[in-house]
Short mmCIF file of C-alpha atoms in Angstrom, two decimals:
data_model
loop_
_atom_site.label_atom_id
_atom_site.label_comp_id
_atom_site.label_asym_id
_atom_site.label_seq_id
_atom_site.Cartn_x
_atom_site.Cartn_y
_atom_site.Cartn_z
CA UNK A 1 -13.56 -85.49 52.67
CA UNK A 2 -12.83 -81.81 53.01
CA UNK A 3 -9.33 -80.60 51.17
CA UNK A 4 -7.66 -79.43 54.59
CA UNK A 5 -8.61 -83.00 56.00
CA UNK A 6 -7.10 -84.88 53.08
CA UNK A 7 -3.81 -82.40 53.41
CA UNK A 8 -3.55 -83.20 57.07
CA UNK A 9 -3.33 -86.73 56.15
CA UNK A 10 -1.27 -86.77 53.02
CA UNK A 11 1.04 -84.60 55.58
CA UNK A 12 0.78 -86.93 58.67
CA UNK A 13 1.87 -90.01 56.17
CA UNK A 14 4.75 -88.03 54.42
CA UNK A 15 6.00 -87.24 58.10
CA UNK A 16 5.57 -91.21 59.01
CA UNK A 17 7.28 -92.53 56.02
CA UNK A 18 10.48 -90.10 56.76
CA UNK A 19 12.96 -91.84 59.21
CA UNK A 20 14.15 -89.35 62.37
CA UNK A 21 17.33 -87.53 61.29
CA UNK A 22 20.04 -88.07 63.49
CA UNK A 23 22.82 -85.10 64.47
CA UNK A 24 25.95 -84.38 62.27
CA UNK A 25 28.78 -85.77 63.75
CA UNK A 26 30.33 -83.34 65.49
CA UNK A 27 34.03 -82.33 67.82
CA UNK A 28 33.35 -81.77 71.79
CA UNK A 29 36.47 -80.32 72.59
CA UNK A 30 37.03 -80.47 76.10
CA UNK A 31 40.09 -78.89 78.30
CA UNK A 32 41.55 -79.20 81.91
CA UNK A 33 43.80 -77.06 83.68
CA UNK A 34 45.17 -76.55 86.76
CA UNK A 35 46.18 -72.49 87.21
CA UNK A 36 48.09 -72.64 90.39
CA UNK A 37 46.23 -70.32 92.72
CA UNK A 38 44.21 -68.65 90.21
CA UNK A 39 42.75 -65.60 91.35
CA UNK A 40 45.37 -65.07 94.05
CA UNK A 41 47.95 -61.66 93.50
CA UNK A 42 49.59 -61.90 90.75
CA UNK A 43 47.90 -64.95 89.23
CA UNK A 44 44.76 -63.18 87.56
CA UNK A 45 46.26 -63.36 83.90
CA UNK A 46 41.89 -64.18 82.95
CA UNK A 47 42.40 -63.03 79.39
CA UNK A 48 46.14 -64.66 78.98
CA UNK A 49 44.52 -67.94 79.98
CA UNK A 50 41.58 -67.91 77.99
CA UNK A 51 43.75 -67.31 74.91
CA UNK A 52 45.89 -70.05 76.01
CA UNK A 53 42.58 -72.19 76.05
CA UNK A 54 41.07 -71.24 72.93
CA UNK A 55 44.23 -70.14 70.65
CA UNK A 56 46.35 -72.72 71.52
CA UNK A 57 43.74 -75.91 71.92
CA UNK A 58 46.11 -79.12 70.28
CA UNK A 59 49.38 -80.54 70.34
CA UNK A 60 51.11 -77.89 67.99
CA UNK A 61 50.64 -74.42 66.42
CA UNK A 62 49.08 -75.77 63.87
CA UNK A 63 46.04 -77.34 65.60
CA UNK A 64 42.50 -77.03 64.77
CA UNK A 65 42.13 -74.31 67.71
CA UNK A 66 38.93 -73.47 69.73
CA UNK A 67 37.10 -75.72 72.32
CA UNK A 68 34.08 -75.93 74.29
CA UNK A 69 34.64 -77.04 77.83
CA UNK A 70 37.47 -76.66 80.19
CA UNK A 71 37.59 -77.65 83.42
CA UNK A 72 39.83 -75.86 86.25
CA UNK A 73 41.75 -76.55 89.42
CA UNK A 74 43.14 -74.35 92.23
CA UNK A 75 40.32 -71.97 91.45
CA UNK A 76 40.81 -69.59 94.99
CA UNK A 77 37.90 -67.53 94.73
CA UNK A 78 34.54 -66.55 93.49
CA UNK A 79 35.40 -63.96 91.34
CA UNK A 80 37.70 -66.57 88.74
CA UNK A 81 35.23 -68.90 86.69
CA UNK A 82 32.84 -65.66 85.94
CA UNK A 83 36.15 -63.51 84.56
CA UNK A 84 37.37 -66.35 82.82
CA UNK A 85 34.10 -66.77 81.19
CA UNK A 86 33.94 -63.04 80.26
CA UNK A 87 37.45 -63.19 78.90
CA UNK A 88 36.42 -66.53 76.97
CA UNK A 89 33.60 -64.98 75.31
CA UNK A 90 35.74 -61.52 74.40
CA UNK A 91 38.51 -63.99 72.90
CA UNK A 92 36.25 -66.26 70.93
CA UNK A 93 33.57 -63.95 69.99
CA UNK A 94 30.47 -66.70 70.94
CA UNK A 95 29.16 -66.61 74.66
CA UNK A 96 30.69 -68.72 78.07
CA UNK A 97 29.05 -69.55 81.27
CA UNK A 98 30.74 -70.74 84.07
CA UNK A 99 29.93 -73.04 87.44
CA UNK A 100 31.67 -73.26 90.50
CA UNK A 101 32.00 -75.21 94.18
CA UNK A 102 32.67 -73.49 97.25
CA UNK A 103 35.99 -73.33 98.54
CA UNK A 104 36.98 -77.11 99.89
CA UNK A 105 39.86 -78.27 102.14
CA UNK A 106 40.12 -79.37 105.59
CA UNK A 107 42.48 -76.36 106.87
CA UNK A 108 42.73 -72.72 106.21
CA UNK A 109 43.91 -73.33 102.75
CA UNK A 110 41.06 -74.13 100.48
CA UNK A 111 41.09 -74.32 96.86
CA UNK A 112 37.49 -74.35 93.91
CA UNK A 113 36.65 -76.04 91.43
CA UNK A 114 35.41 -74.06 88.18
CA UNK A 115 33.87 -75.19 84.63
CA UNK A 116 33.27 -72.60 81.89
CA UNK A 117 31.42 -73.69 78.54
CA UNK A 118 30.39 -72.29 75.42
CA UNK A 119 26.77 -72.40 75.56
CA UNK A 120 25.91 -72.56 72.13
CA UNK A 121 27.47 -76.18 72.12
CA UNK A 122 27.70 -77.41 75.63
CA UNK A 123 24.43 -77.41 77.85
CA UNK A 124 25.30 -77.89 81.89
CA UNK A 125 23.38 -80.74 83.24
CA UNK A 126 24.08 -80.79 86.73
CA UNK A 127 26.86 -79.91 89.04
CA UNK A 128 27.68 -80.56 92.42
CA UNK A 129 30.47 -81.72 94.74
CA UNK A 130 30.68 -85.74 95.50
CA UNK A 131 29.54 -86.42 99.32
CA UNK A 132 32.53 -87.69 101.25
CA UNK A 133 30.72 -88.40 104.48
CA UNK A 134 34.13 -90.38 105.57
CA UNK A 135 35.98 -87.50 104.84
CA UNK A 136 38.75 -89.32 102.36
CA UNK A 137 39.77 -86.25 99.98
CA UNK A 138 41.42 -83.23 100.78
CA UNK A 139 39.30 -81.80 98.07
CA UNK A 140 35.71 -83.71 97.14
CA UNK A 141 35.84 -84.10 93.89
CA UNK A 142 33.38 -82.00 91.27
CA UNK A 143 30.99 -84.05 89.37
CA UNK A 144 29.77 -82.46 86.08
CA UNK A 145 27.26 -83.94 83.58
CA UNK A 146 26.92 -82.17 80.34
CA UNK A 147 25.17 -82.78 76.98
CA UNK A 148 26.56 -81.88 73.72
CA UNK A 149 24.26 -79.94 71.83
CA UNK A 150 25.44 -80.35 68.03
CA UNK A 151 25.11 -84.35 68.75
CA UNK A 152 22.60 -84.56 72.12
CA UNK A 153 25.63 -86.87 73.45
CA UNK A 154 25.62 -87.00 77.25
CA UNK A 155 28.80 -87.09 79.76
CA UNK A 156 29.60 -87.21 82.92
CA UNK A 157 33.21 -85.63 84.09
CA UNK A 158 34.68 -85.94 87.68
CA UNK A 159 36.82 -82.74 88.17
CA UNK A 160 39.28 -83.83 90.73
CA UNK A 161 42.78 -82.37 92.45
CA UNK A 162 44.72 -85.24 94.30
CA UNK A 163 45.86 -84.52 97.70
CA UNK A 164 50.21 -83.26 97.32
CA UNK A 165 50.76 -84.27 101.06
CA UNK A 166 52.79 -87.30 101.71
CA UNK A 167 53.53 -89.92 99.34
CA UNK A 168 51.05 -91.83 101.36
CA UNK A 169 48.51 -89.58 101.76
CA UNK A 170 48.60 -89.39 97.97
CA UNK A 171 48.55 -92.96 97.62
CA UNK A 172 45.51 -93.35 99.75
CA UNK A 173 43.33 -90.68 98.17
CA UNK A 174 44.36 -92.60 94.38
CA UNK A 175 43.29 -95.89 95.95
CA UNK A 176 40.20 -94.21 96.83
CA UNK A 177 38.92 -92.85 93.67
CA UNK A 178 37.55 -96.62 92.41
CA UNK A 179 34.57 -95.66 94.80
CA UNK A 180 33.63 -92.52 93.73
CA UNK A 181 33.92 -93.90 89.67
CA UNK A 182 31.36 -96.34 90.26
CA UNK A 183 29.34 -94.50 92.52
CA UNK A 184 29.13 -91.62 89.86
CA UNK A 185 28.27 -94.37 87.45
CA UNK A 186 25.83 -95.83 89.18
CA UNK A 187 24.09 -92.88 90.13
CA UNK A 188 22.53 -92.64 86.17
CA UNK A 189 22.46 -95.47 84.52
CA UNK A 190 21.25 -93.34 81.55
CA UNK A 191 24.68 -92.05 80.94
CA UNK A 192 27.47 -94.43 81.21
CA UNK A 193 30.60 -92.28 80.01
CA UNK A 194 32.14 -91.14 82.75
CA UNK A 195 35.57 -89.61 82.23
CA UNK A 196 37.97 -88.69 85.31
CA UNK A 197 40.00 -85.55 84.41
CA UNK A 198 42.28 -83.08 86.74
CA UNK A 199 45.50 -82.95 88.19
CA UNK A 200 46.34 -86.46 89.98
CA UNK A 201 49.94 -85.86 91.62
CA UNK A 202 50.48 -89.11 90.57
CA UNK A 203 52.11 -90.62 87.56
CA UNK A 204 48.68 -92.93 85.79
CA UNK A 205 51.57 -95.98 85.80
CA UNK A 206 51.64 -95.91 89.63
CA UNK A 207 50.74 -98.95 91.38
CA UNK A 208 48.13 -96.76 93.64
CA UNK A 209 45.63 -96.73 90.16
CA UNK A 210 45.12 -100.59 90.76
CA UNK A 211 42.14 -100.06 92.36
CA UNK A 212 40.07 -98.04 89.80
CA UNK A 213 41.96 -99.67 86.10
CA UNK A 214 40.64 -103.36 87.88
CA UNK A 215 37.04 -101.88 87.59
CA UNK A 216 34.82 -103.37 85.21
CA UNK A 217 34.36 -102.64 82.77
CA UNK A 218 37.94 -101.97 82.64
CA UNK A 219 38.86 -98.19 82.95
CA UNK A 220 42.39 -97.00 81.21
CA UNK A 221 44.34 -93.75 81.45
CA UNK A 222 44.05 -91.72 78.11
CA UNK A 223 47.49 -89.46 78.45
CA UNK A 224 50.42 -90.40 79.96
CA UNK A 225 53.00 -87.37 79.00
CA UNK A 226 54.86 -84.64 81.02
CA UNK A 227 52.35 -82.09 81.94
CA UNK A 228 54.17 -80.19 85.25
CA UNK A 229 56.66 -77.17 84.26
CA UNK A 230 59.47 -76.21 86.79
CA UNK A 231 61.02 -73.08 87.13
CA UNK A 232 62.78 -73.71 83.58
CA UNK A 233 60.21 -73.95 82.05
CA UNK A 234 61.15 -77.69 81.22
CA UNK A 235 58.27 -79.72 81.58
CA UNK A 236 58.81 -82.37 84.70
CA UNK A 237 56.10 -84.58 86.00
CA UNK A 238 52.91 -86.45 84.52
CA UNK A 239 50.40 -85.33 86.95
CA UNK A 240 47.11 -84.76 84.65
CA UNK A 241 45.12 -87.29 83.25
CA UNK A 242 41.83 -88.63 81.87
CA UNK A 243 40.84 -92.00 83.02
CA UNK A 244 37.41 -93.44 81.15
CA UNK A 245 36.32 -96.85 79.91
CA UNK A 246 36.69 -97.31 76.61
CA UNK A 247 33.93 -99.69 76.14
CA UNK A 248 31.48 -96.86 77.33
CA UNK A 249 33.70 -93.88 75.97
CA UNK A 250 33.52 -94.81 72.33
CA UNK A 251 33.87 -91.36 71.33
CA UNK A 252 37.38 -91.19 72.26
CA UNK A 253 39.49 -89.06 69.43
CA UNK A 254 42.37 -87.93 70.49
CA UNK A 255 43.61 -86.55 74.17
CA UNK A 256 47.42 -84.48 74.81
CA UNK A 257 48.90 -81.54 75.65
CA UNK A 258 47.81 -78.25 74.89
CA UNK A 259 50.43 -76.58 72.90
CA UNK A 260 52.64 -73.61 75.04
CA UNK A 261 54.51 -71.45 73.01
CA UNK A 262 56.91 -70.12 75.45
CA UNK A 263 57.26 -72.86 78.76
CA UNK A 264 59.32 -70.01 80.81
CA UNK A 265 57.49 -67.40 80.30
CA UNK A 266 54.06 -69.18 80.78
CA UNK A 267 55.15 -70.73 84.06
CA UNK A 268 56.80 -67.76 85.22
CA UNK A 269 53.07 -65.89 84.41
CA UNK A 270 50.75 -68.69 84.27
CA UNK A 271 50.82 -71.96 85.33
CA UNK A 272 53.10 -74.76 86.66
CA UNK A 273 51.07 -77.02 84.95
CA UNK A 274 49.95 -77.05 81.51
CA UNK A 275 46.06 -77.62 80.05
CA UNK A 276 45.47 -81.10 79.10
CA UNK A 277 42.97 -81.96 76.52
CA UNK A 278 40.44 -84.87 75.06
CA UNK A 279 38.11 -84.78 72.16
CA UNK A 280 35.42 -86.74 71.86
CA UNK A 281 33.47 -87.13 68.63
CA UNK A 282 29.89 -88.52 68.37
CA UNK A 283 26.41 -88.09 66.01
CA UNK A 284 24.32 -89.15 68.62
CA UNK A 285 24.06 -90.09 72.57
CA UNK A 286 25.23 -93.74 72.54
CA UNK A 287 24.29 -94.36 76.36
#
């Protein structure tokens, strides 16, 4: 036997007698915001709201700052996700991508949906906009699958703004989101953690939720605080959620409020509503 034939093989059994070695655990830090007509005049703060985002990430000044995902609503035209990805990566120093839909709404008002990621930790799966051939939302929801890279953990996120309307148009399109949970779900049944983020209009006790907590296995609303700001700047309504099933979503950490330093002068310059956030922490894909 030749000396680089008996190396190859003391190396090949070395390599088989070493077990795989799985990912560090590892933070996904994920956000959700709704900007109120971001990119309209006079709501094009980009670089305000990406420090908001990555500065002030966590319940208090004190928080563990940075994340890695947000998700956005009332997006109003192309030009928002790529400057708030620009003014993301100028903030934090590492590099952001963005994804968005096309405008969506039945009338002349129309509103996007935007994600922007860091890309050294968050690789975009797939995006697209959920088909509504019976035409049941104002606004189809955004369905997002992403994989953390640090871990190789796999989600799936449905980006969605409620209808404001009437009470019972609101109450219908809540009553109707059951369908497009399991049809998400069941569209890959390699990833199971599906989480259900945005701004609702409706408070996650409401008896309109029945329809989607009943499914099975059961799915549960993750924050339940004030999240809405009124012209005060006292926080009003608790219209943002994240709705997941724990038994798939094991990576569950911690979800809240972003903290706002100053409510009256951040709804008077950016938002009526302020970001919501989960983390999720995980060492490998558990789907």
């Amino acid at each position: 036997m030749g000396l680089s034939t008996w190396l190859s093989r003391v190396v090949l059994l070395v390599a088989w007698g070493v077990p795989t070695l799985a990912y560090a655990g590892s933070y996904l830090r994920v956000v959700s915001w709704n900007l109120r007509h971001e990119g309209w005049s006079g709501e094009q703060t980009y670089l305000d709201d990406a420090k908001q985002v990555w500065n002030q990430y966590g319940a208090n000044s004190t928080s563990n700052n940075g994340c890695d995902l947000v998700f956005l609503q009332e997006v109003m035209n192309a030009s928002v996700a790529p400057a708030i990805a620009a003014a993301l990566t100028e903030v934090s120093g590492v590099t952001w991508a963005h994804v968005q839909t096309p405008l969506l709404g039945r009338s002349s008002y129309k509103e996007s949906y935007a994600v922007v990621y860091r890309t050294d930790t968050v690789a975009l799966l797939s995006s697209r906009v959920h088909a509504d051939a019976a035409d049941v939302f104002e606004r189809e929801p955004q369905v997002v699958q992403v994989r953390h890279v640090p871990t190789g953990a796999d989600y799936t996120f449905i980006n969605w703004h409620a209808i404001w309307g009437t009470a019972a148009e609101r109450d219908a399109e809540v009553r109707a989101i059951d369908t497009v949970f399991q049809t998400v779900q069941a569209s890959n049944t390699g990833d199971q953690d599906v989480i259900l983020l945005g701004d609702h209009n409706m408070a996650c006790t409401a008896t309109s939720w029945a329809e989607l907590a009943a499914l099975s296995p059961a799915v549960s609303c993750k924050l339940d605080v004030l999240t809405t700001l009124n012209l005060s700047g006292a926080f009003a309504s608790a219209y943002d959620h994240f709705w997941m099933q724990p038994t798939f979503v094991t990576e569950l950490s911690a979800t809240g409020r972003d903290y706002v330093a100053d409510t009256v002068d951040f709804v008077t310059r950016l938002s009526d509503h302020a970001p919501v956030y989960v983390t999720l922490y995980s060492n490998s894909d558990t789907d």
